[in-house]
Amino acid sequence: MSRLPGWLGRLGTNLSEMGERLDQRRAEAERGDVGIEPPPPDVVRALPEELPPPIPRPDPAHVVPWGVRVAAEAGWRLLVLAGTVWVLMKVISAVQLVVLAFVVALLLTALLQPTVARLRRHGVPQGLATALTAILGFVIIGLMGWFVTWQVMENIDNLSDQVQDGIDDLRRWLLNSPFHVTDKQINGIAQNLRDAIGANTEQITSAGLEGVTVVVEALTGILLAFFSTLFLLYDGKRIWEWTLKLVPAAARPGVAGAGPRAWATLTAYVRGTVVVALIDAIFIGLGIYFLDVPMAVPLAVFIFLFSFIPLVGAVASGALAVVVALVTQGVFTAVMTLVVVLAVQQIEGHILQPFILGRAVRVHPLAVVLAVASGGMVAGIGGAVVAVPLVAVSNTVVSYLHAYSREAAVRTAPRPRGATALDAAPVSPPSSENPSS
């Protein structure tokens, strides 16, 4: 019996230790550490004190070189712009006649609007001033066309005889020239021309039939241009105000300031081009008249009309005058006509255009060549006529908007205070002068 209390004491001690272990296991289960045995002491000593952190992977966008990212950003924006321009050109080509008629109406309005304004200042009502100016302008244009047609029809018989005589003179000159041209070679060239005309008879006939369609389209375009000019002369201000409502409110002040400057540039270009073309026609016409070239007045009118196509028009009209002089009056008269044409064109390019057109519509010659070529490829002669004024107006608008945005950024910039405010330059309002000048 004496051993029973000792056994019971050990049993109680074991039960107490078992309870403590159970409590410890329960606490470890609550912490989530169940089943994890601590490593042996020798393994703990073999492990490093601290494991290195995992290397993070960089963002894929930052792995691409900066230049490649800039090129990609610019590339997709250029693709969007190219797609927009392509769609716009498709739309314009679908309504090409309407677009050209409206652009011609803008050019005529820029030419006639100062007359309307002058009549309004003298107390003439708006409707009457518009009607008088439009009727006078279109009557003058119609008389010019009628006069050219009348002169050609009146002189066509004499011209054909003179052309035949001129061809004979040219043939004799070639036979006696130092180029050693033989009669057989000349006959071969003439035979080739006759064969070419005979082989392309169907094409020439179809071109003549297509000419009827061209005449109908031309009459339609003339009527559209006439009515568009009337409405622009009479109600141009309200049309411009309605157009401004289509512009987003944030960009409306800049566009409202660029519009009058673009119109001033277009007006200066059209009036200056008319004056330069008139001077060219008068002096070249006088030169070929004194050289006894037939149809000098119709040729002068052609020179006036072709002068509205920069560079190309002057070359084409001058070449036409030289060819007429060659086949009617001979080589010497053709050379003298060429001298007159080149002299007048040099005076025009170096004196008349810089003095009359001024810096307001100055466009680089390379831009003129590219614009005329692009306009001719897109819309033929009409596109070549409107290409340069479009470039001049675009140059004015872009220059003004650039200056306006720069001045707006200066106006919205925070003003320095305190002692540094003395160094701040005063902000001036947008300049009223033409930015391109």
Tab-separated table of C-alpha atoms in Angstrom:
chain	number	residue	atom	x	y	z
A	1	MET	CA	0.000	0.000	0.000
A	2	SER	CA	2.951	2.261	0.581
A	3	ARG	CA	3.801	2.209	-3.190
A	4	LEU	CA	0.306	3.309	-4.299
A	5	PRO	CA	0.646	7.028	-3.566
A	6	GLY	CA	3.961	7.176	-5.509
A	7	TRP	CA	2.385	5.502	-8.509
A	8	LEU	CA	-0.566	7.798	-8.404
A	9	GLY	CA	1.785	10.798	-8.193
A	10	ARG	CA	3.722	9.664	-11.273
A	11	LEU	CA	0.421	9.044	-13.095
A	12	GLY	CA	-0.745	12.526	-12.256
A	13	THR	CA	2.559	13.973	-13.407
A	14	ASN	CA	2.346	12.083	-16.731
A	15	LEU	CA	-1.247	13.208	-17.213
A	16	SER	CA	-0.199	16.805	-16.560
A	17	GLU	CA	2.627	16.540	-19.108
A	18	MET	CA	0.252	14.919	-21.637
A	19	GLY	CA	-2.241	17.736	-21.137
A	20	GLU	CA	0.491	20.337	-21.662
A	21	ARG	CA	1.545	18.557	-24.890
A	22	LEU	CA	-2.088	18.452	-26.057
A	23	ASP	CA	-2.456	22.152	-25.323
A	24	GLN	CA	0.750	22.809	-27.242
A	25	ARG	CA	-0.465	20.739	-30.248
A	26	ARG	CA	-3.815	22.556	-30.175
A	27	ALA	CA	-2.052	25.925	-30.215
A	28	GLU	CA	0.174	24.810	-33.107
A	29	ALA	CA	-2.899	23.600	-35.029
A	30	GLU	CA	-4.503	27.002	-34.602
A	31	ARG	CA	-1.338	28.658	-35.988
A	32	GLY	CA	-1.150	26.180	-38.918
A	33	ASP	CA	2.170	24.674	-37.885
A	34	VAL	CA	0.911	21.113	-37.537
A	35	GLY	CA	3.132	18.455	-39.043
A	36	ILE	CA	6.149	20.737	-39.408
A	37	GLU	CA	8.985	19.312	-37.410
A	38	PRO	CA	11.910	21.527	-36.645
A	39	PRO	CA	15.053	20.527	-38.521
A	40	PRO	CA	17.828	18.859	-36.640
A	41	PRO	CA	20.445	21.135	-35.115
A	42	ASP	CA	23.157	19.987	-37.528
A	43	VAL	CA	20.960	20.819	-40.552
A	44	VAL	CA	20.169	24.244	-39.111
A	45	ARG	CA	23.873	24.903	-38.776
A	46	ALA	CA	24.446	23.819	-42.446
A	47	LEU	CA	21.786	26.207	-43.915
A	48	PRO	CA	22.724	29.832	-44.615
A	49	GLU	CA	21.516	32.365	-42.176
A	50	GLU	CA	19.234	34.145	-44.797
A	51	LEU	CA	18.060	32.938	-48.262
A	52	PRO	CA	18.386	35.477	-51.139
A	53	PRO	CA	15.023	37.002	-52.247
A	54	PRO	CA	13.661	35.865	-55.658
A	55	ILE	CA	14.629	38.092	-58.637
A	56	PRO	CA	11.493	39.973	-59.843
A	57	ARG	CA	10.705	39.816	-63.581
A	58	PRO	CA	10.620	43.235	-65.275
A	59	ASP	CA	7.576	44.688	-67.002
A	60	PRO	CA	7.567	43.569	-70.683
A	61	ALA	CA	6.953	47.165	-71.825
A	62	HIS	CA	10.192	48.247	-70.137
A	63	VAL	CA	12.218	45.498	-71.799
A	64	VAL	CA	11.520	46.968	-75.291
A	65	PRO	CA	14.117	49.621	-76.180
A	66	TRP	CA	12.958	53.221	-75.934
A	67	GLY	CA	13.562	53.959	-79.615
A	68	VAL	CA	11.492	50.954	-80.705
A	69	ARG	CA	8.629	52.037	-78.434
A	70	VAL	CA	8.710	55.588	-79.855
A	71	ALA	CA	8.741	54.229	-83.416
A	72	ALA	CA	5.782	51.952	-82.644
A	73	GLU	CA	3.801	54.796	-81.070
A	74	ALA	CA	4.481	57.063	-84.056
A	75	GLY	CA	3.830	54.205	-86.513
A	76	TRP	CA	0.282	53.390	-85.466
A	77	ARG	CA	-0.605	57.076	-85.330
A	78	LEU	CA	0.758	57.534	-88.851
A	79	LEU	CA	-1.287	54.541	-89.974
A	80	VAL	CA	-4.426	56.143	-88.541
A	81	LEU	CA	-3.642	59.436	-90.283
A	82	ALA	CA	-2.891	57.667	-93.570
A	83	GLY	CA	-6.163	55.767	-93.349
A	84	THR	CA	-8.053	58.974	-92.633
A	85	VAL	CA	-6.442	60.743	-95.595
A	86	TRP	CA	-7.162	57.751	-97.834
A	87	VAL	CA	-10.842	57.718	-96.880
A	88	LEU	CA	-11.019	61.492	-97.350
A	89	MET	CA	-9.480	61.240	-100.820
A	90	LYS	CA	-11.963	58.502	-101.741
A	91	VAL	CA	-14.849	60.714	-100.651
A	92	ILE	CA	-13.443	63.697	-102.565
A	93	SER	CA	-12.916	61.610	-105.709
A	94	ALA	CA	-16.525	60.392	-105.477
A	95	VAL	CA	-17.815	63.996	-105.448
A	96	GLN	CA	-14.927	65.532	-107.360
A	97	LEU	CA	-17.124	67.743	-109.519
A	98	VAL	CA	-18.878	69.265	-106.504
A	99	VAL	CA	-15.614	69.858	-104.641
A	100	LEU	CA	-13.925	71.530	-107.623
A	101	ALA	CA	-16.995	73.676	-108.277
A	102	PHE	CA	-17.049	74.851	-104.654
A	103	VAL	CA	-13.317	75.577	-104.642
A	104	VAL	CA	-13.664	77.577	-107.865
A	105	ALA	CA	-16.542	79.434	-106.210
A	106	LEU	CA	-14.263	80.256	-103.269
A	107	LEU	CA	-11.625	81.632	-105.656
A	108	LEU	CA	-14.206	83.713	-107.520
A	109	THR	CA	-15.644	84.955	-104.230
A	110	ALA	CA	-12.172	85.998	-103.058
A	111	LEU	CA	-11.801	87.937	-106.316
A	112	LEU	CA	-15.247	89.578	-106.293
A	113	GLN	CA	-15.868	90.117	-102.570
A	114	PRO	CA	-13.837	93.372	-102.345
A	115	THR	CA	-16.111	94.846	-105.023
A	116	VAL	CA	-19.191	93.893	-103.000
A	117	ALA	CA	-17.656	95.458	-99.893
A	118	ARG	CA	-16.882	98.647	-101.822
A	119	LEU	CA	-20.460	98.902	-103.087
A	120	ARG	CA	-21.770	98.296	-99.566
A	121	ARG	CA	-19.670	101.175	-98.268
A	122	HIS	CA	-21.357	103.431	-100.844
A	123	GLY	CA	-24.798	102.508	-99.504
A	124	VAL	CA	-25.806	99.819	-102.016
A	125	PRO	CA	-27.960	97.063	-100.418
A	126	GLN	CA	-26.356	93.663	-99.910
A	127	GLY	CA	-28.532	91.830	-102.427
A	128	LEU	CA	-28.126	94.427	-105.168
A	129	ALA	CA	-24.363	94.687	-104.607
A	130	THR	CA	-24.038	90.901	-104.821
A	131	ALA	CA	-26.146	90.680	-107.976
A	132	LEU	CA	-24.282	93.491	-109.748
A	133	THR	CA	-20.856	92.102	-108.883
A	134	ALA	CA	-21.697	88.513	-109.820
A	135	ILE	CA	-23.360	89.452	-113.100
A	136	LEU	CA	-20.476	91.747	-114.068
A	137	GLY	CA	-17.875	89.110	-113.224
A	138	PHE	CA	-19.535	86.276	-115.094
A	139	VAL	CA	-20.288	88.514	-118.083
A	140	ILE	CA	-16.599	89.410	-118.347
A	141	ILE	CA	-15.613	85.722	-118.141
A	142	GLY	CA	-18.222	84.811	-120.760
A	143	LEU	CA	-17.071	87.581	-123.094
A	144	MET	CA	-13.500	86.354	-122.843
A	145	GLY	CA	-14.540	82.831	-123.840
A	146	TRP	CA	-16.730	84.124	-126.677
A	147	PHE	CA	-13.949	86.372	-127.962
A	148	VAL	CA	-11.420	83.542	-128.080
A	149	THR	CA	-13.881	81.262	-129.889
A	150	TRP	CA	-14.798	84.025	-132.357
A	151	GLN	CA	-11.171	84.834	-133.129
A	152	VAL	CA	-10.309	81.170	-133.706
A	153	MET	CA	-13.298	80.634	-136.012
A	154	GLU	CA	-12.574	83.810	-137.966
A	155	ASN	CA	-8.920	82.953	-138.534
A	156	ILE	CA	-9.142	79.187	-138.901
A	157	ASP	CA	-8.980	79.280	-142.737
A	158	ASN	CA	-6.048	81.677	-142.883
A	159	LEU	CA	-4.382	79.782	-140.070
A	160	SER	CA	-4.618	76.459	-141.918
A	161	ASP	CA	-3.006	78.007	-144.996
A	162	GLN	CA	-0.284	79.577	-142.881
A	163	VAL	CA	0.305	76.297	-141.087
A	164	GLN	CA	0.721	74.497	-144.420
A	165	ASP	CA	3.139	77.179	-145.649
A	166	GLY	CA	4.989	77.021	-142.361
A	167	ILE	CA	5.328	73.255	-142.593
A	168	ASP	CA	6.762	73.601	-146.094
A	169	ASP	CA	9.205	76.268	-144.898
A	170	LEU	CA	10.194	74.058	-141.967
A	171	ARG	CA	10.737	71.146	-144.354
A	172	ARG	CA	13.021	73.235	-146.575
A	173	TRP	CA	14.886	74.573	-143.534
A	174	LEU	CA	15.509	71.033	-142.256
A	175	LEU	CA	16.783	69.926	-145.654
A	176	ASN	CA	19.255	72.843	-145.780
A	177	SER	CA	20.136	72.786	-142.066
A	178	PRO	CA	23.438	71.491	-140.651
A	179	PHE	CA	21.558	68.555	-139.064
A	180	HIS	CA	21.873	66.562	-142.332
A	181	VAL	CA	18.190	65.637	-142.462
A	182	THR	CA	17.245	63.918	-145.728
A	183	ASP	CA	13.987	64.023	-147.644
A	184	LYS	CA	13.516	60.305	-147.018
A	185	GLN	CA	13.680	60.796	-143.250
A	186	ILE	CA	11.100	63.588	-143.356
A	187	ASN	CA	8.766	61.472	-145.475
A	188	GLY	CA	9.244	58.595	-143.046
A	189	ILE	CA	8.273	60.792	-140.098
A	190	ALA	CA	5.166	62.025	-141.930
A	191	GLN	CA	4.199	58.457	-142.855
A	192	ASN	CA	4.609	57.342	-139.248
A	193	LEU	CA	2.314	60.148	-138.105
A	194	ARG	CA	-0.332	59.164	-140.656
A	195	ASP	CA	-0.066	55.503	-139.638
A	196	ALA	CA	-0.384	56.406	-135.968
A	197	ILE	CA	-3.505	58.454	-136.639
A	198	GLY	CA	-5.011	55.670	-138.762
A	199	ALA	CA	-4.257	53.001	-136.179
A	200	ASN	CA	-5.816	55.036	-133.372
A	201	THR	CA	-8.953	56.149	-135.193
A	202	GLU	CA	-11.203	54.272	-132.768
A	203	GLN	CA	-9.467	55.803	-129.771
A	204	ILE	CA	-9.769	59.284	-131.278
A	205	THR	CA	-13.467	58.718	-131.993
A	206	SER	CA	-14.119	57.444	-128.474
A	207	ALA	CA	-12.241	60.426	-127.066
A	208	GLY	CA	-14.521	62.677	-129.106
A	209	LEU	CA	-17.585	60.913	-127.701
A	210	GLU	CA	-16.194	61.219	-124.190
A	211	GLY	CA	-15.747	64.903	-124.901
A	212	VAL	CA	-19.546	65.264	-124.922
A	213	THR	CA	-19.660	63.902	-121.376
A	214	VAL	CA	-16.872	66.273	-120.373
A	215	VAL	CA	-18.834	69.216	-121.788
A	216	VAL	CA	-21.943	68.212	-119.822
A	217	GLU	CA	-19.895	67.869	-116.608
A	218	ALA	CA	-18.237	71.208	-117.288
A	219	LEU	CA	-21.613	72.935	-117.686
A	220	THR	CA	-22.830	71.322	-114.463
A	221	GLY	CA	-19.701	72.485	-112.652
A	222	ILE	CA	-20.129	76.021	-114.015
A	223	LEU	CA	-23.703	76.193	-112.731
A	224	LEU	CA	-22.658	74.873	-109.308
A	225	ALA	CA	-19.821	77.386	-109.138
A	226	PHE	CA	-22.159	80.209	-110.183
A	227	PHE	CA	-24.771	79.513	-107.492
A	228	SER	CA	-22.119	78.829	-104.846
A	229	THR	CA	-20.465	82.148	-105.648
A	230	LEU	CA	-23.784	83.985	-105.314
A	231	PHE	CA	-24.491	82.509	-101.890
A	232	LEU	CA	-20.930	83.049	-100.651
A	233	LEU	CA	-20.994	86.688	-101.739
A	234	TYR	CA	-24.403	87.319	-100.200
A	235	ASP	CA	-24.293	85.237	-97.034
A	236	GLY	CA	-20.640	84.367	-96.497
A	237	LYS	CA	-20.468	85.707	-92.944
A	238	ARG	CA	-23.387	83.638	-91.673
A	239	ILE	CA	-22.053	80.548	-93.477
A	240	TRP	CA	-18.741	80.999	-91.641
A	241	GLU	CA	-20.508	81.438	-88.286
A	242	TRP	CA	-22.504	78.253	-88.894
A	243	THR	CA	-19.286	76.418	-89.779
A	244	LEU	CA	-17.706	77.524	-86.491
A	245	LYS	CA	-20.533	75.808	-84.595
A	246	LEU	CA	-19.320	72.466	-85.961
A	247	VAL	CA	-15.893	72.989	-84.373
A	248	PRO	CA	-15.384	71.732	-80.768
A	249	ALA	CA	-15.719	74.509	-78.203
A	250	ALA	CA	-12.116	74.120	-77.003
A	251	ALA	CA	-10.700	74.701	-80.501
A	252	ARG	CA	-13.269	77.311	-81.590
A	253	PRO	CA	-11.300	80.467	-80.577
A	254	GLY	CA	-8.227	79.375	-82.533
A	255	VAL	CA	-10.234	78.433	-85.622
A	256	ALA	CA	-12.191	81.697	-85.401
A	257	GLY	CA	-8.918	83.619	-85.497
A	258	ALA	CA	-7.402	81.496	-88.266
A	259	GLY	CA	-10.411	81.888	-90.584
A	260	PRO	CA	-10.055	85.617	-91.386
A	261	ARG	CA	-6.316	85.228	-91.908
A	262	ALA	CA	-6.853	82.314	-94.284
A	263	TRP	CA	-9.410	84.365	-96.207
A	264	ALA	CA	-7.011	87.334	-96.405
A	265	THR	CA	-4.313	85.020	-97.777
A	266	LEU	CA	-6.683	83.548	-100.377
A	267	THR	CA	-7.869	87.020	-101.443
A	268	ALA	CA	-4.301	88.295	-101.779
A	269	TYR	CA	-3.323	85.222	-103.809
A	270	VAL	CA	-6.243	85.425	-106.240
A	271	ARG	CA	-5.997	89.185	-106.820
A	272	GLY	CA	-2.221	89.015	-107.181
A	273	THR	CA	-2.420	86.085	-109.593
A	274	VAL	CA	-4.982	87.932	-111.734
A	275	VAL	CA	-2.746	91.001	-111.932
A	276	VAL	CA	0.350	88.953	-112.784
A	277	ALA	CA	-1.548	86.910	-115.403
A	278	LEU	CA	-2.924	90.092	-116.974
A	279	ILE	CA	0.554	91.619	-117.217
A	280	ASP	CA	1.929	88.414	-118.762
A	281	ALA	CA	-0.871	88.282	-121.315
A	282	ILE	CA	-0.493	91.944	-122.298
A	283	PHE	CA	3.281	91.940	-122.771
A	284	ILE	CA	3.540	88.525	-124.441
A	285	GLY	CA	0.534	89.381	-126.611
A	286	LEU	CA	2.159	92.647	-127.700
A	287	GLY	CA	5.413	90.835	-128.439
A	288	ILE	CA	3.863	88.176	-130.666
A	289	TYR	CA	1.624	90.822	-132.297
A	290	PHE	CA	4.636	92.869	-133.399
A	291	LEU	CA	6.303	89.639	-134.572
A	292	ASP	CA	3.287	89.165	-136.866
A	293	VAL	CA	2.237	85.868	-135.293
A	294	PRO	CA	-1.376	85.079	-136.263
A	295	MET	CA	-4.126	85.077	-133.613
A	296	ALA	CA	-2.069	87.136	-131.186
A	297	VAL	CA	-5.118	88.191	-129.149
A	298	PRO	CA	-6.515	84.649	-128.625
A	299	LEU	CA	-3.034	83.477	-127.699
A	300	ALA	CA	-2.817	86.310	-125.161
A	301	VAL	CA	-6.135	85.178	-123.655
A	302	PHE	CA	-4.831	81.607	-123.454
A	303	ILE	CA	-1.687	82.895	-121.729
A	304	PHE	CA	-3.883	84.772	-119.222
A	305	LEU	CA	-5.949	81.671	-118.418
A	306	PHE	CA	-2.967	79.306	-118.253
A	307	SER	CA	-1.169	81.658	-115.855
A	308	PHE	CA	-3.498	80.486	-113.078
A	309	ILE	CA	-1.615	77.167	-113.124
A	310	PRO	CA	1.747	77.987	-111.502
A	311	LEU	CA	4.890	76.970	-113.401
A	312	VAL	CA	3.160	74.466	-115.679
A	313	GLY	CA	0.708	76.996	-117.126
A	314	ALA	CA	3.426	79.456	-118.066
A	315	VAL	CA	5.442	76.734	-119.811
A	316	ALA	CA	2.412	75.344	-121.676
A	317	SER	CA	1.126	78.735	-122.872
A	318	GLY	CA	4.627	79.854	-123.916
A	319	ALA	CA	5.182	76.591	-125.797
A	320	LEU	CA	1.840	77.064	-127.585
A	321	ALA	CA	2.842	80.546	-128.743
A	322	VAL	CA	6.245	79.290	-129.932
A	323	VAL	CA	4.675	76.388	-131.860
A	324	VAL	CA	2.187	78.687	-133.599
A	325	ALA	CA	5.021	81.053	-134.526
A	326	LEU	CA	7.114	78.134	-135.808
A	327	VAL	CA	4.495	76.598	-138.095
A	328	THR	CA	3.253	79.934	-139.420
A	329	GLN	CA	6.235	82.294	-139.575
A	330	GLY	CA	9.313	80.108	-139.480
A	331	VAL	CA	12.236	79.371	-137.206
A	332	PHE	CA	13.459	82.951	-136.694
A	333	THR	CA	10.055	84.199	-135.545
A	334	ALA	CA	9.709	81.174	-133.261
A	335	VAL	CA	13.084	81.926	-131.660
A	336	MET	CA	12.134	85.574	-131.149
A	337	THR	CA	8.799	84.495	-129.627
A	338	LEU	CA	10.675	82.208	-127.263
A	339	VAL	CA	12.914	85.115	-126.234
A	340	VAL	CA	9.872	87.313	-125.530
A	341	VAL	CA	8.170	84.574	-123.486
A	342	LEU	CA	11.294	83.828	-121.425
A	343	ALA	CA	11.967	87.528	-120.782
A	344	VAL	CA	8.417	88.182	-119.553
A	345	GLN	CA	8.434	85.066	-117.372
A	346	GLN	CA	11.760	86.043	-115.793
A	347	ILE	CA	10.377	89.499	-114.992
A	348	GLU	CA	7.276	87.850	-113.560
A	349	GLY	CA	9.174	85.402	-111.355
A	350	HIS	CA	11.751	87.843	-109.964
A	351	ILE	CA	9.863	91.156	-109.847
A	352	LEU	CA	6.103	90.889	-110.290
A	353	GLN	CA	5.273	87.971	-108.005
A	354	PRO	CA	7.435	89.090	-105.030
A	355	PHE	CA	6.165	92.672	-105.377
A	356	ILE	CA	2.468	91.987	-106.013
A	357	LEU	CA	1.862	88.813	-104.043
A	358	GLY	CA	4.215	89.806	-101.240
A	359	ARG	CA	5.215	87.656	-98.308
A	360	ALA	CA	1.637	86.872	-97.293
A	361	VAL	CA	1.329	84.013	-99.783
A	362	ARG	CA	4.978	83.136	-100.322
A	363	VAL	CA	5.369	79.398	-100.871
A	364	HIS	CA	8.655	77.614	-101.496
A	365	PRO	CA	9.164	76.632	-105.179
A	366	LEU	CA	9.566	72.960	-104.214
A	367	ALA	CA	6.201	73.073	-102.434
A	368	VAL	CA	4.677	74.693	-105.541
A	369	VAL	CA	6.030	71.962	-107.838
A	370	LEU	CA	4.901	69.132	-105.556
A	371	ALA	CA	1.490	70.732	-104.996
A	372	VAL	CA	0.847	71.279	-108.709
A	373	ALA	CA	1.973	67.729	-109.556
A	374	SER	CA	-0.170	66.184	-106.808
A	375	GLY	CA	-3.196	68.302	-107.689
A	376	GLY	CA	-2.858	67.407	-111.363
A	377	MET	CA	-2.611	63.682	-110.585
A	378	VAL	CA	-5.637	63.773	-108.286
A	379	ALA	CA	-8.014	66.092	-110.178
A	380	GLY	CA	-6.424	67.070	-113.488
A	381	ILE	CA	-6.243	70.723	-114.510
A	382	GLY	CA	-8.695	71.788	-111.804
A	383	GLY	CA	-6.566	70.177	-109.117
A	384	ALA	CA	-3.442	71.886	-110.464
A	385	VAL	CA	-5.223	75.271	-110.328
A	386	VAL	CA	-6.400	74.967	-106.714
A	387	ALA	CA	-3.309	73.187	-105.337
A	388	VAL	CA	-1.126	76.252	-104.707
A	389	PRO	CA	-3.806	78.436	-103.041
A	390	LEU	CA	-4.689	75.445	-100.876
A	391	VAL	CA	-1.058	75.116	-99.790
A	392	ALA	CA	-0.795	78.872	-99.146
A	393	VAL	CA	-3.967	78.906	-97.028
A	394	SER	CA	-2.891	75.776	-95.134
A	395	ASN	CA	0.481	77.384	-94.395
A	396	THR	CA	-1.248	80.462	-92.971
A	397	VAL	CA	-3.664	78.429	-90.840
A	398	VAL	CA	-0.995	76.112	-89.424
A	399	SER	CA	1.343	79.009	-88.627
A	400	TYR	CA	-1.404	80.933	-86.853
A	401	LEU	CA	-2.627	77.934	-84.851
A	402	HIS	CA	0.938	77.145	-83.794
A	403	ALA	CA	1.469	80.714	-82.592
A	404	TYR	CA	-1.942	80.753	-80.910
A	405	SER	CA	-1.292	77.515	-78.993
A	406	ARG	CA	2.113	78.782	-77.867
A	407	GLU	CA	0.648	82.053	-76.599
A	408	ALA	CA	-2.227	80.206	-74.928
A	409	ALA	CA	0.306	78.028	-73.088
A	410	VAL	CA	2.124	81.157	-71.907
A	411	ARG	CA	-1.135	82.734	-70.740
A	412	THR	CA	-2.156	79.665	-68.740
A	413	ALA	CA	1.289	79.187	-67.144
A	414	PRO	CA	1.468	80.093	-63.401
A	415	ARG	CA	2.771	83.606	-62.785
A	416	PRO	CA	5.815	83.923	-60.469
A	417	ARG	CA	5.281	85.860	-57.270
A	418	GLY	CA	7.452	87.928	-55.038
A	419	ALA	CA	10.840	89.121	-56.210
A	420	THR	CA	10.879	86.720	-59.175
A	421	ALA	CA	7.741	88.354	-60.578
A	422	LEU	CA	9.850	91.306	-61.716
A	423	ASP	CA	11.603	89.056	-64.234
A	424	ALA	CA	8.380	87.766	-65.815
A	425	ALA	CA	7.782	89.133	-69.295
A	426	PRO	CA	4.309	90.542	-69.986
A	427	VAL	CA	2.041	88.276	-72.022
A	428	SER	CA	0.900	89.820	-75.292
A	429	PRO	CA	-2.347	88.907	-77.039
A	430	PRO	CA	-2.305	86.930	-80.310
A	431	SER	CA	-0.793	88.955	-83.097
A	432	SER	CA	-3.219	90.330	-85.657
A	433	GLU	CA	-0.617	90.159	-88.400
A	434	ASN	CA	-0.440	87.295	-90.828
A	435	PRO	CA	1.775	84.642	-89.213
A	436	SER	CA	3.249	83.624	-92.535
A	437	SER	CA	4.532	87.108	-93.258
